[in-house]
Each structure stands twice: as C-alpha cells, then as structure tokens.
Coordinates of C-alpha atoms in Angstrom, one line a residue:
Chain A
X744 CA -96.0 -28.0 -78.3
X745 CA -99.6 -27.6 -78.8
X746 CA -101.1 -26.2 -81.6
X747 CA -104.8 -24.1 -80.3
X748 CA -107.2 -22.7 -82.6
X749 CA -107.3 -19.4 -83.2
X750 CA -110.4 -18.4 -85.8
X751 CA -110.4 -18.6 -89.6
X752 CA -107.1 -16.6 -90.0
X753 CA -104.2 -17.9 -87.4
X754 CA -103.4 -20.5 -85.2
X755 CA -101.7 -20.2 -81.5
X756 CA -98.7 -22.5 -81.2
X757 CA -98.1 -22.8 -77.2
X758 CA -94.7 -24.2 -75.4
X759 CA -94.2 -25.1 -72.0
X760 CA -92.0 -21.8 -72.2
X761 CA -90.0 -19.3 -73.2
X762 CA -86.9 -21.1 -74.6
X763 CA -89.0 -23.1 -76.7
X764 CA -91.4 -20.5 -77.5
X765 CA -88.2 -18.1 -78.8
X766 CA -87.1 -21.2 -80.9
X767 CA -89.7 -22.3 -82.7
X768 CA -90.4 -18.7 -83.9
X769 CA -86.6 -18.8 -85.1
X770 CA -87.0 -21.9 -86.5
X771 CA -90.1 -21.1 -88.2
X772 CA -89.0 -17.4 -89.4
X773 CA -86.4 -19.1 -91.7
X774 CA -88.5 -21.8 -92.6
X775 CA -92.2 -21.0 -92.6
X776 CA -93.9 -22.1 -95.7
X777 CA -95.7 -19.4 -98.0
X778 CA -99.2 -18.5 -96.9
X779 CA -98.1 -17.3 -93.2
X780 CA -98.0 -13.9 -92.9
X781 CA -97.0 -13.1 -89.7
X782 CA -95.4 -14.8 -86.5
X783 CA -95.9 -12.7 -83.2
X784 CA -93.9 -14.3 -80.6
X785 CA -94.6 -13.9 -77.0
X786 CA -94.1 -15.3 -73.4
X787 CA -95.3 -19.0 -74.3
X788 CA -96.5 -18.8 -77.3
X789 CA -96.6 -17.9 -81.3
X790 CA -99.4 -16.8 -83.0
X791 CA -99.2 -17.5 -86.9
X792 CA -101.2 -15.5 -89.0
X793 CA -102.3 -17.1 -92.1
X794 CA -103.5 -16.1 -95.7
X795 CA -105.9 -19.4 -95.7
X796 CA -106.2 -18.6 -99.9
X797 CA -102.2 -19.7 -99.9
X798 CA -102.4 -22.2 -96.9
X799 CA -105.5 -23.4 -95.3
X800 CA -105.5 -24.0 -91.6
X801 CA -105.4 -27.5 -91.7
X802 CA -102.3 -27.5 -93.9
X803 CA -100.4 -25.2 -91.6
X804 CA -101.4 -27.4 -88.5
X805 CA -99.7 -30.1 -90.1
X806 CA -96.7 -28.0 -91.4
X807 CA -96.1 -26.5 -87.9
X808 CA -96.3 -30.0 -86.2
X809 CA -94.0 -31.5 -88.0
X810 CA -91.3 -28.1 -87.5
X811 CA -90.8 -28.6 -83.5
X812 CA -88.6 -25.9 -82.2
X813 CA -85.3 -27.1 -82.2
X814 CA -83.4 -27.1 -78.1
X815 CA -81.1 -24.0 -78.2
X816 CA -82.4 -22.4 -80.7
X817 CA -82.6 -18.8 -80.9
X818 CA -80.5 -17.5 -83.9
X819 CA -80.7 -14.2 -83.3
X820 CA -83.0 -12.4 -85.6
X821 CA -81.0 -8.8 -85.2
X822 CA -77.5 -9.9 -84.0
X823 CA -76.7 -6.4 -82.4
X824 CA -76.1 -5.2 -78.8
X825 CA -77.3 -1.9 -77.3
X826 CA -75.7 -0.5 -74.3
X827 CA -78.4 1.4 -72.2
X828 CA -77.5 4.4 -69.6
X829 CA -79.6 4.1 -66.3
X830 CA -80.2 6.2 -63.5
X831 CA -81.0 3.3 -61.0
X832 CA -83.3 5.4 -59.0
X833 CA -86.7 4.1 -59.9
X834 CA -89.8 4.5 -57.4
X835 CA -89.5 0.7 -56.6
X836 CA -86.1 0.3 -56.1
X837 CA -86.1 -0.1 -52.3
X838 CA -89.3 -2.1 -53.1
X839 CA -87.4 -4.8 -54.7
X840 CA -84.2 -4.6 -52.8
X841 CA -86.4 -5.9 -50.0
X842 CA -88.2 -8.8 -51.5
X843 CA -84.6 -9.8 -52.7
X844 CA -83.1 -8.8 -49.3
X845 CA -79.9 -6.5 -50.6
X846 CA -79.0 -3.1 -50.3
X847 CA -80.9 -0.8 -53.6
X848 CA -77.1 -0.2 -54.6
X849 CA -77.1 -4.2 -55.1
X850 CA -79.9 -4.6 -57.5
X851 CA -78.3 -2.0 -59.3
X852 CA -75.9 -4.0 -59.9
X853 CA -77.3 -7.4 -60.3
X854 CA -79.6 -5.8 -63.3
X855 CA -76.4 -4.3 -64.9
X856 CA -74.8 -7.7 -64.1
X857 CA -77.2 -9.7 -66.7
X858 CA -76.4 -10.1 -70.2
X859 CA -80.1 -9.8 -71.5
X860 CA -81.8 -10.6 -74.8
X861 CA -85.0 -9.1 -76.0
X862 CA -87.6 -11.9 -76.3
X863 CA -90.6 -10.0 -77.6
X864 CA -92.1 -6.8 -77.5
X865 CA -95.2 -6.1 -77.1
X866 CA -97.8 -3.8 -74.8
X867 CA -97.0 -0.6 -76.9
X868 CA -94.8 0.2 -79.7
X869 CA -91.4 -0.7 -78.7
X870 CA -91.9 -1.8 -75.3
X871 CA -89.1 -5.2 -75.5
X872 CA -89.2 -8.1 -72.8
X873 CA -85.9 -8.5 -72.0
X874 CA -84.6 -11.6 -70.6
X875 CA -81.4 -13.0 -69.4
X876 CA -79.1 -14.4 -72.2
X877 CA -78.4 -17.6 -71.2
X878 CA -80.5 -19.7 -68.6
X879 CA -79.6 -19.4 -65.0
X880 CA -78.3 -15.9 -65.1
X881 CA -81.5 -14.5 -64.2
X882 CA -82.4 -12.3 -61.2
X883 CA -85.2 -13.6 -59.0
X884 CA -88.7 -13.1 -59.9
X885 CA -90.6 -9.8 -59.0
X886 CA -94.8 -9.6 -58.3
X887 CA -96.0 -7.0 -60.6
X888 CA -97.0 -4.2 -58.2
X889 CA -100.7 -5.0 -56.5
X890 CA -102.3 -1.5 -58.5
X891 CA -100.9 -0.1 -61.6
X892 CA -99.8 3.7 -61.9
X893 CA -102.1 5.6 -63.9
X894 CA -98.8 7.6 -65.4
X895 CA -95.1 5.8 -65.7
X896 CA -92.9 7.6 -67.0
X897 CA -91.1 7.4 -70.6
X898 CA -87.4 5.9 -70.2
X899 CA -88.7 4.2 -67.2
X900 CA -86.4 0.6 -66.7
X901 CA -89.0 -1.4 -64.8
X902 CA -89.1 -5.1 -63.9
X903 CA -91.8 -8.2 -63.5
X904 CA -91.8 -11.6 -63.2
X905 CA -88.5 -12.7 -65.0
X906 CA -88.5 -10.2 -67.5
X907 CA -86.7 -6.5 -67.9
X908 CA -88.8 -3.9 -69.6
X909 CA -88.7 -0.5 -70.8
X910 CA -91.3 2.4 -71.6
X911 CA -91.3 4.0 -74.5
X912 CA -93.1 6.7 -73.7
X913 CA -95.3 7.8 -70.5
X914 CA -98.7 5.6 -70.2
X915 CA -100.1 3.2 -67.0
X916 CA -98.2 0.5 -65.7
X917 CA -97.8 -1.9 -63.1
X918 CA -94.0 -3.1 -63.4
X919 CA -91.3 -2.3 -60.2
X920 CA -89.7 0.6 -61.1
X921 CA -86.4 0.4 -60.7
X922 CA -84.4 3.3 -63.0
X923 CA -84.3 5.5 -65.9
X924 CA -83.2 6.0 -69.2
X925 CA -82.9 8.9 -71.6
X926 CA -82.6 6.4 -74.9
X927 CA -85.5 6.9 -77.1
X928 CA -86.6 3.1 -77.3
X929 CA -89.2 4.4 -80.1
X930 CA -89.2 6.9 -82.7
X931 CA -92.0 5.8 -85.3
X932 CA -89.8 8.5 -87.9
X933 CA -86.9 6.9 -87.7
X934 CA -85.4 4.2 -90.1
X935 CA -85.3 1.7 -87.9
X936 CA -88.9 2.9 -85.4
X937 CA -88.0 0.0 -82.3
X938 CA -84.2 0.1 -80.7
X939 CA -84.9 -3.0 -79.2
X940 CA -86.2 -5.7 -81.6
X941 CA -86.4 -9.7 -80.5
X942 CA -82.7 -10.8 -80.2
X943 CA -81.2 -7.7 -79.6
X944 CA -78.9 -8.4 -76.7
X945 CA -79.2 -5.4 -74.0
X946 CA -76.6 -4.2 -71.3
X947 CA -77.4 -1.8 -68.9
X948 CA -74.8 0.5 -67.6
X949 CA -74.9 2.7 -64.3
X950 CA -75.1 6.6 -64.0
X951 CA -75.4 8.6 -61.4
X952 CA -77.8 11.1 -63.7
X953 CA -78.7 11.2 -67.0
X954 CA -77.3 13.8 -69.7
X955 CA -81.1 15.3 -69.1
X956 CA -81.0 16.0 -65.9
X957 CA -83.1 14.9 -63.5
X958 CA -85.6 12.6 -64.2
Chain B
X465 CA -101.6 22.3 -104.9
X466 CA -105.6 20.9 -104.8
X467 CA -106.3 20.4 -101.0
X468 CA -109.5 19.9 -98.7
X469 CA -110.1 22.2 -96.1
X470 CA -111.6 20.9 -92.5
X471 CA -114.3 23.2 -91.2
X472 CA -115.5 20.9 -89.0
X473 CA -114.4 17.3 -87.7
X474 CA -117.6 16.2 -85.4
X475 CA -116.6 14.1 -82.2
X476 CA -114.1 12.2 -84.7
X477 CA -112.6 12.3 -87.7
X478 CA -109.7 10.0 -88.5
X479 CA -107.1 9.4 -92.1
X480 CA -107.5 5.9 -92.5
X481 CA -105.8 3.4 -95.3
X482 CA -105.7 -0.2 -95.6
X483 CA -103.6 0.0 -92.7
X484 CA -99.4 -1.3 -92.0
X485 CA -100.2 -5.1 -91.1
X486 CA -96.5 -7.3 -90.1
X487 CA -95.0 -4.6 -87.7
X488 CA -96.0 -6.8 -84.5
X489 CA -92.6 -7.6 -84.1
X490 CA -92.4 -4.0 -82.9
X491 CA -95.5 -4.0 -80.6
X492 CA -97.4 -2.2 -83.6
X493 CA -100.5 -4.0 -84.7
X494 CA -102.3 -3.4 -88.7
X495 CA -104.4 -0.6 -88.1
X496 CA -106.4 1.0 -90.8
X497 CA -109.9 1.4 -91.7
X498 CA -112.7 0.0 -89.4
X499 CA -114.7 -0.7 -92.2
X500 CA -113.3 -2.3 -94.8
X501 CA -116.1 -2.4 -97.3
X502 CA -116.5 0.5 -97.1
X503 CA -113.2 1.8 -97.3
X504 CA -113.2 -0.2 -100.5
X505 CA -115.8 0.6 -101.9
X506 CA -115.7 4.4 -101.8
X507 CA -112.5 4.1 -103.5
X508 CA -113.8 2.3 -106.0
X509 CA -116.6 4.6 -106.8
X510 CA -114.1 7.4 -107.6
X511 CA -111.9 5.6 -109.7
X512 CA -109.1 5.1 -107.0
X513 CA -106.8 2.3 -105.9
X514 CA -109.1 0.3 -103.1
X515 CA -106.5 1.0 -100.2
X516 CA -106.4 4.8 -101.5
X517 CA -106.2 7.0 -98.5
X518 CA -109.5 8.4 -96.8
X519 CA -111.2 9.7 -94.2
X520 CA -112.9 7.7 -91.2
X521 CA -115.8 10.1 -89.5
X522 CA -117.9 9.0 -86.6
X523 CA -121.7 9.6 -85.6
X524 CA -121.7 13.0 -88.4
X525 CA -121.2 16.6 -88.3
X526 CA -118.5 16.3 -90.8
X527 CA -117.8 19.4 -92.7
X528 CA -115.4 20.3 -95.5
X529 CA -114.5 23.0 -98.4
X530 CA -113.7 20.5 -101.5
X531 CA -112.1 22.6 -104.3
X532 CA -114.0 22.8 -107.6
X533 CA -113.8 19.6 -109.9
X534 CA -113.6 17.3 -106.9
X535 CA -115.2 13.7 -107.1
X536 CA -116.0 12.2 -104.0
X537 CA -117.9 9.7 -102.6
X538 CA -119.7 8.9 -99.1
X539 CA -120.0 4.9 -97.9
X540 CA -120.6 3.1 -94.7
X541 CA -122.7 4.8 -92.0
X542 CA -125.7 6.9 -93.1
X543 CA -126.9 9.8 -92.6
X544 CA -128.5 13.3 -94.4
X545 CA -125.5 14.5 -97.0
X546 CA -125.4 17.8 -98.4
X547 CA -123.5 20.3 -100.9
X548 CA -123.1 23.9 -100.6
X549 CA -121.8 24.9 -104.2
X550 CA -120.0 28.8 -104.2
X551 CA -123.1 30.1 -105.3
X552 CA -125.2 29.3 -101.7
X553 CA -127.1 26.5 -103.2
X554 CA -127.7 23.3 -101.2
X555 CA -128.6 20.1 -102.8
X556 CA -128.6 16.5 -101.2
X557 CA -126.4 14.2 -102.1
X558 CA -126.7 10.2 -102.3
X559 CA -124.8 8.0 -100.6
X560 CA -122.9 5.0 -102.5
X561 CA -122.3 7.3 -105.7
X562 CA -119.4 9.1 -106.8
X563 CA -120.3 12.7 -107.0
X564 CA -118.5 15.7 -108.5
X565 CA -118.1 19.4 -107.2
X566 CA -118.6 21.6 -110.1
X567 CA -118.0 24.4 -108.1
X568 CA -115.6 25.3 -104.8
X569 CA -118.0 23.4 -102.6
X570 CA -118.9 22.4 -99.1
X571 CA -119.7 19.0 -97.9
X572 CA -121.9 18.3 -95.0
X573 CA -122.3 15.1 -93.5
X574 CA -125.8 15.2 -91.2
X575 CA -126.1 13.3 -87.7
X576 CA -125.9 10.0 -88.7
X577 CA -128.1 7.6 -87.7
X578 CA -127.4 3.9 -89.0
X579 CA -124.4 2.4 -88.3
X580 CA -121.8 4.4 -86.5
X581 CA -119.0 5.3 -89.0
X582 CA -119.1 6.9 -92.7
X583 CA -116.5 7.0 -94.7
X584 CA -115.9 9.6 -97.4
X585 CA -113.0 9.3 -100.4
X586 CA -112.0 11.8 -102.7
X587 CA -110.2 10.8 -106.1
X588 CA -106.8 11.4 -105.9
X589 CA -106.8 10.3 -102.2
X590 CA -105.7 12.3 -99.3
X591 CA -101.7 12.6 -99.3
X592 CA -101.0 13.2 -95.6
X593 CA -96.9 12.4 -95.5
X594 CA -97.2 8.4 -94.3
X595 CA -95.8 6.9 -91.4
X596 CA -94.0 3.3 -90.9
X597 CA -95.4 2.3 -94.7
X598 CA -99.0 3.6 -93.8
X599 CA -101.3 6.9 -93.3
X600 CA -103.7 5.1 -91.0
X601 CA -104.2 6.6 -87.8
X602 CA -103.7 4.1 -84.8
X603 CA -105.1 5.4 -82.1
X604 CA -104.1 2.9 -79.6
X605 CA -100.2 3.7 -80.5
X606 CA -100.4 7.1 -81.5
X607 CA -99.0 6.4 -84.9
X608 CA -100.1 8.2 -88.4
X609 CA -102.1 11.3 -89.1
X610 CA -103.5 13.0 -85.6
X611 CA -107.5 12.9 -85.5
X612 CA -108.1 16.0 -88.4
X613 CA -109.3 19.4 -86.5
X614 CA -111.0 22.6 -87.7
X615 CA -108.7 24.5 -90.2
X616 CA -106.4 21.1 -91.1
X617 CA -105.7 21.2 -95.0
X618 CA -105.6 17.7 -96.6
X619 CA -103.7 18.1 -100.1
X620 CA -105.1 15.5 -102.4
X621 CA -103.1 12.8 -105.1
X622 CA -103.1 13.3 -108.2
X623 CA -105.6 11.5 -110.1
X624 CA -105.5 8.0 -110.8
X625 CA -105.0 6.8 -114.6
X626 CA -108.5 4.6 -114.1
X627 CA -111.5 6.8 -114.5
X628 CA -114.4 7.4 -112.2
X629 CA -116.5 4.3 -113.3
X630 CA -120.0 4.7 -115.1
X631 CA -121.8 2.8 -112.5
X632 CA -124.3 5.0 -111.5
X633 CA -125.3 4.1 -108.0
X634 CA -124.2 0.9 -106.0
X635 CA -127.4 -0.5 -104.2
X636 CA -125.9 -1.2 -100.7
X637 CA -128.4 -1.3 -97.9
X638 CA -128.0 1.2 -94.9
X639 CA -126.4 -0.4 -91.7
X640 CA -129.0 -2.1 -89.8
X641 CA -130.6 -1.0 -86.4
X642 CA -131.5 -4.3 -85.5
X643 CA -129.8 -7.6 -84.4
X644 CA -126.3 -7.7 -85.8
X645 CA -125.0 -11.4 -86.1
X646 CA -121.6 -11.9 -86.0
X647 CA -120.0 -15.3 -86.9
X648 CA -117.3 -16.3 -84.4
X649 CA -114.8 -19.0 -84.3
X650 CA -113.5 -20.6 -81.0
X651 CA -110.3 -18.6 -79.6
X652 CA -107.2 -20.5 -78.1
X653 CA -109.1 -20.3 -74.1
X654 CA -112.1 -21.4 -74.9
X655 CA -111.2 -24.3 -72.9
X656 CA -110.9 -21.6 -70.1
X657 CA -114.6 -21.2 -69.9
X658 CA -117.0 -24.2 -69.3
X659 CA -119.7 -25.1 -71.3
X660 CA -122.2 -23.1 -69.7
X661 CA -120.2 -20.0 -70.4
X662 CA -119.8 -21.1 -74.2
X663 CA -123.9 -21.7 -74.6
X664 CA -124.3 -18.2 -73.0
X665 CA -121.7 -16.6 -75.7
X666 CA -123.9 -18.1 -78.4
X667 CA -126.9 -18.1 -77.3
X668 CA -127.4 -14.4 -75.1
X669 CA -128.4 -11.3 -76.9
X670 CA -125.7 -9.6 -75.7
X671 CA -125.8 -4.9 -76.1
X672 CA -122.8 -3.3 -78.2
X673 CA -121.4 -0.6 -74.9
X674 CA -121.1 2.8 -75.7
X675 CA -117.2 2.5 -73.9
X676 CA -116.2 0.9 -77.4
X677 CA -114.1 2.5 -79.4
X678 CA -111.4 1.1 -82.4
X679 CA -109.3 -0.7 -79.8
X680 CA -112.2 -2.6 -78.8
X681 CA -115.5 -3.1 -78.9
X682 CA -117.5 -4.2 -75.4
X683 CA -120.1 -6.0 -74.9
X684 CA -123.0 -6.0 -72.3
X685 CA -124.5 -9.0 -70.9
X686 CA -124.5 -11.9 -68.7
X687 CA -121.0 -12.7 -66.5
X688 CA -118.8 -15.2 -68.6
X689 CA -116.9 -17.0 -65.8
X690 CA -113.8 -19.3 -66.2
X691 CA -113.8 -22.7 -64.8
X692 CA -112.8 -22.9 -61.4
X693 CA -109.6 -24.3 -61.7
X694 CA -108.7 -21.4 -64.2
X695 CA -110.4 -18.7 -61.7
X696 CA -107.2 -17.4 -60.5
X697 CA -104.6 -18.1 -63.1
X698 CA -103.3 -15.3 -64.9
X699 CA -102.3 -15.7 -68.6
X700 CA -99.4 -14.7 -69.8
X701 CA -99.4 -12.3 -72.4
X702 CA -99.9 -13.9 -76.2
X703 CA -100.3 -12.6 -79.7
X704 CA -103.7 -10.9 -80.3
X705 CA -106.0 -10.3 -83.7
X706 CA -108.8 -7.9 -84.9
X707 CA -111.7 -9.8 -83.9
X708 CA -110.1 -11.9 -80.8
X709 CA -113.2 -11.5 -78.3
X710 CA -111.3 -11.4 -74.8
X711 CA -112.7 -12.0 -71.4
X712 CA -111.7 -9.4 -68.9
X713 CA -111.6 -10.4 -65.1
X714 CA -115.3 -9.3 -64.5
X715 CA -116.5 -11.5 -66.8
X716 CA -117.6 -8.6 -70.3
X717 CA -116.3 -10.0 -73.6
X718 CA -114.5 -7.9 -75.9
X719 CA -114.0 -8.0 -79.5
X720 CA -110.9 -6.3 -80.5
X721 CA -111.3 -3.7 -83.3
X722 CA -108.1 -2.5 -86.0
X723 CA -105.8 -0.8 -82.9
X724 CA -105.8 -3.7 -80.4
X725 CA -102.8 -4.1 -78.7
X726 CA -100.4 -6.9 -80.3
X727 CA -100.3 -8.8 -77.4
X728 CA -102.7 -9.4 -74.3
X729 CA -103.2 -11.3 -71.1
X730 CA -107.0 -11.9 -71.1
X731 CA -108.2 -15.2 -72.5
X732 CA -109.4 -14.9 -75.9
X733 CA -112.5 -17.4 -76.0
X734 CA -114.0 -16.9 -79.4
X735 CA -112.6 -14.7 -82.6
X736 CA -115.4 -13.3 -85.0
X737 CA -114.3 -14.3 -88.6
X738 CA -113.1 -12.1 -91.1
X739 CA -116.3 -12.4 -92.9
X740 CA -117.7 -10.2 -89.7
X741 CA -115.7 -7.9 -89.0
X742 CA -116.5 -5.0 -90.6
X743 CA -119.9 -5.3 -88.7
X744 CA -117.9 -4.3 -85.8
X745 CA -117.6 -0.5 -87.1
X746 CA -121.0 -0.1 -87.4
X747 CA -122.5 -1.2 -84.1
X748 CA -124.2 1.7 -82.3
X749 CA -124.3 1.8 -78.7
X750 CA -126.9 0.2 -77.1
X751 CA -127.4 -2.3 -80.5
X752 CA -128.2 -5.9 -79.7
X753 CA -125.6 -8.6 -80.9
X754 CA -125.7 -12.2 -81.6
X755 CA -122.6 -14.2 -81.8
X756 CA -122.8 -17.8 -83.8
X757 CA -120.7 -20.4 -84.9
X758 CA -119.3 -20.2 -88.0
X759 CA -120.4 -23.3 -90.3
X760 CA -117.7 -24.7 -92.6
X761 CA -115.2 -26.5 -92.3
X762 CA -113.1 -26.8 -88.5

C-alpha cells in the first residue's frame, strides 16, 4: 500500500490490486476514524476524502498506514444477489468468441457461468464493475475495442479487461458488447437509485429475447 | 402558491444547491453550485439558509416575472441589472444587495461581462421537488432540475424565520479580467510527468478554453508530456475531485469542475485547493491562468 497525495482535501491509497484495493475500503468503511468523509473505491485504489478541520492530512496518513487491508477481506457492504436476464446478442459477441477461440453460444455461457461481485461503480451513475467472486473464476481478459461508439445502448452487458459492466442508460463507449438487458440498473427516483452497489453479487441468466422485445 | 416565472433563460440557466456530496459509491459525484461564494452569499443577503436553493445563469440574458413583495439578490458574475415594476418603470439594480419587488416585477440580467456566471437567490428559495437529497442540477449525470426554459414556473419556500439582514450593500469586487491565480496542490501522478512538465504547470500562462463547461474546465497551453517510461501506460480508472487537474493523452490539463465524473483514467498531476475553486466558475474564455503552489504546510 502506498499512500499518494491528493491536494488539501483527500489522499489516494494505491494497492497492487483489486483484492487489496476492495479490502482495505472494507476495512476502512467500518473503521475509518471521524474526519473522512468519503471512501471512493476503484480498480487499485481508494480515494479518502477528508474534512482536514476534523483530521488533518497528516493524521489520516498515519491512521491509514497503520489500517493495512486485511487478505480476504471484502465483507460485503450490501450482502444481496441480483439475478440479471440477458439477451447474449451483443455487437461484439463474435468479436470475443474469437479472441477466446469458442463458439458465441460458449461465451454465453462462460459469462452466465461466473459468480460475479460488484467491485465499484463508476463512469456514470450506476454503471458497476463486476468481477468474478472468487479468484480464479474469471474469464480471460478482453482489449477494450480500438474506437469507442459514439451511442451504446442502455441495458447493454459489455466486457473489458477483467471486469463485467453494464449501461445504465445510452452514452459512448468502448467495452465488447456482448448482450442485453431490460433491468433498469438506475432510477435516480427510486429508493434505492443504483441496483448494483459494491458487493452486490450478480448472476446473469440466458434469454433468447427480452420481455421488450427486440433490443 | 408565490412562484417565479421564466421568460427568458439565456444560453444557460441552471437550479443549483450546495449540491448531494457521498453518493460516489453510486457513480454520482457532489454537484451543486459552481460558485460557492456566491451561492453563499446571495443567500445570505436575503435572509436564507446558505445552501438555500438558487439559480446558476451563464454569460446574461436572464429574465424573470418575480411576484410582488419578492426579495432577491444578484452575486457572482457581473453584469447591467434591471427591474421592470407593473407600472413600465425600469430602474437599475445593484449587485451584492438584497432588493425587494414592490410590485409584480421583471428581472433582467444584462450580458455579462466579468466573470462568467451570476447567481441570483430569492428568499424563500426555489422549491423545485429534490432529487437523491439535492435540487442541484448535474449536468454530467443528468440528475436534478433540467436546465429552466421559457415559460418554467419555480414556486418559491416559504420564508425563513431569520430576516433579510440590515446590511446594506456587501463590497465584493467584480470578477477579474486579468490573470487569475489558482493555488494547486500536487495530484497522485505527478510523478507521471517529469520535472520539466511540472515547471511548465507552474510557471506558463496558460488560456481558460472556451470548450469548458461544469464538468471541466480546459486549459490552453504548452504540451505536458509524461515521462517516457509512463508514455504508453494506461491508468486505471481512480476516484476523482472538483479541482483534480487531469492530463488527457494530448498533453491539455484539465481542472475538473462540480459534475466531474467520480472516477477517471487520466493522471491527475496537480489538484487546485479548495481555497481556489470557486475561481474556476468565473474564468471567461480566452482568460489567462496561473497555477502556483500552495504554501503551507505539505
């Protein structure tokens, strides 16, 4: 762990990945001192955001330091599981069934295969990064696409790199596109805005269409 | 029901609050008003709650019907301000005081021409329904009010139990049109960018773009290029703040203004201070900035 600055209001705590990265902002949601405001977890790294009036920056260098992220832990911070109902018959789905060298029908169903876990969210309101549950189980990495599409769809299920995402709503993007959904993954009006929060665990399950119709 | 009436919202006119800061969890970042000050302090001048609920307006052209025995007051960005009262009559109006509409009344906000964005509160405070906690417009994540249009009706709050102060005008000096210096600390990749890069940050006087807008604010100047052994490395995506200045792949720093997105994948190299900030709102295009280290401690 390695503790960056990060102006007058935050510091950037970075990890050599993800699993570490996903356990010290568990550790440090139960434990965090007062005087940080906000933890915003990501692909290596947490930012803390500070109130320096409670705790300086100093002080919560020192605080973080000496909270390491413990191994294997990810407590999940929303201990729920959302099944997801996908048309697998994104754009890039005979894109990625090359690079991995199976038929499109097989990475249909070696995405619906993985157990996944949201790790963050981030790039719009409700987009989650999904990665596999447990380490080993994930599918081999895909190149984001070499330009991004000015429009992708809302619902789209799209892949890069090791993660799983999903659009909330139609805006660019440069993920493999490999299916649909018709769940709304965001709904700013309702109760709870984001369906897929960090440590929701996500399965996908096959359809031939969606309730909608064509996508 | 006492309500505003839009006539006219110029290029832009947005609701703004104090904003819904710790929603990044959910990809949503704080939002709220550009500039803070002056959000602050035209609720203040009308007796209201500082976070109160107002309206954002860029470059002027602002119109709206105010109904009679409305206070209001205009901050931030300046520009000619008028009344119309019911009778016809025109009159000026100052900026920085609270003023009062003694009749049904029309409010005019002129082209503006120092700083970029006014801000006008009424007392009561607009009482748009709010959304996630907030009635800021995010315009990055399409959350809260939608920019106001020609013939939108803005009911008002009722008014607050603390009265419209006695002060009689604030003396707060107009945005500048010169230099703007903004005080920056470094950013978690300034070790990205060699030290050549880092004297030209400090040292260049770089031109606010006119393709800025509350997501971000650009800046024109010389190329800031990584190190070569970070040339071709791509960053994965970490946590972002108001005020991270980011490096894009041809080399143009930007600061991030109140709807940056929560997370981002160009290397942040500097962050302007808190202190600074609300500088940001007012830069017009074109306007020459200075960046420099912040003095104090770390």
């Amino acid at each position: 762990m390695r503790v960056l600055p990060c102006g007058d209001r935050a510091l950037l705590a970075e990890f050599e990945g993800l699993a570490a990265a996903r356990a010290a902002h568990a550790r440090w949601r139960r434990e965090a001192p007062a005087g940080v405001v906000e933890l915003v977890p990501a692909a290596r790294t947490v930012l803390v955001r500070l109130d320096t009036a409670v705790l300086g920056l100093g002080a919560a260098e020192t605080w973080l330091l000496a909270h390491p992220p413990i191994a294997n832990d990810t407590a999940p911070m929303a201990a729920r599981t959302v099944t997801i109902a996908v048309a697998y018959e994104g754009a890039d789905l005979d894109a990625v069934a090359a690079a991995w060298g199976c038929s499109p029908e097989a990475v249909a169903a070696r995405h619906a295969a993985v157990d996944w876990v949201c790790a963050f969210v981030g790039f719009a309101p409700g987009f989650p990064y999904l990665v596999p549950s447990s380490d080993g189980a994930g599918l081999p990495p895909v190149p984001r696409r070499a330009t991004s599409r000015p429009r992708v769809a809302a619902g789209s299920v799209a892949l890069a790199a090791e993660y799983c995402g999903i659009y909330p709503r139609e805006s660019p993007g440069g993920w493999q596109l490999i299916g649909r959904t018709d769940a709304v993954l965001w709904d700013a009006d309702r109760a709870e805005p984001a369906l897929v929060t960090p440590g929701t665990r996500v399965r996908f399950t096959a359809v031939r269409q969606l309730p909608g119709g064509a996508p | 029901m006492t309500a505003l009436r839009v006539l006219d919202a110029g290029a832009l006119t947005l609701v703004q609050d104090l904003g819904r800061p710790g929603l990044a969890a959910l990809g949503v970042s704080a939002s709220g008003a550009f500039d803070r000050t002056a959000h602050r302090l035209a609720n203040r001048l009308v007796g209201n709650d500082e976070g109160a609920t107002a309206l954002e307006h860029l470059l002027g052209g602002l119109r709206v019907a105010l109904p009679a025995g409305t206070w209001f007051a205009v901050t931030g960005a300046w520009g000619t301000l008028s009344l119309t009262d019911a009778a016809g009559v025109t009159r000026a109006v100052e900026p920085h005081t609270a003023v009062r509409a003694e009749t049904d009344a029309e409010l005019h906000l002129g082209p503006i021409v120092r700083g970029l964005r006014a801000t006008v509160a009424v007392r009561g405070g607009i009482a748009v329904p709010a959304q996630l906690g907030s009635r800021a417009r995010d315009t990055l994540a399409g959350i809260g009010p939608a920019p106001l249009a020609a013939g939108d009706v803005l009911p008002l709050g009722p008014a607050p139990a603390t009265p419209v102060p006695p002060a009689d005008l604030v003396p707060v000096d107009p945005p500048t049109d010169g230099v703007v210096e903004l005080a920056v600390r470094p950013g978690p990749r300034h070790d990205w960018f060699g030290p050549a890069a880092w004297h030209l940050l400090l040292t260049e006087e770089w031109r606010a773009s006119a393709r800025s807008d509350r997501t971000g604010v650009r800046l024109e100047g010389p190329v800031l290029a990584p190190t070569p052994e970070r040339a071709d490395v791509e960053l994965a995506s970490e946590g972002m703040l108001r005020g991270s200045i980011q490096v894009s792949p041809d080399g143009a720093p930007t600061v991030l203004g109140p709807d940056h997105p929560v997370t981002g994948g160009y290397p942040v190299i500097a962050i302007v201070v808190d202190a600074s900030l609300d500088l940001l709102a007012q830069l017009r295009p074109g306007q020459p900035v200075l960046l420099r280290l912040a003095t104090g401690r770390r």
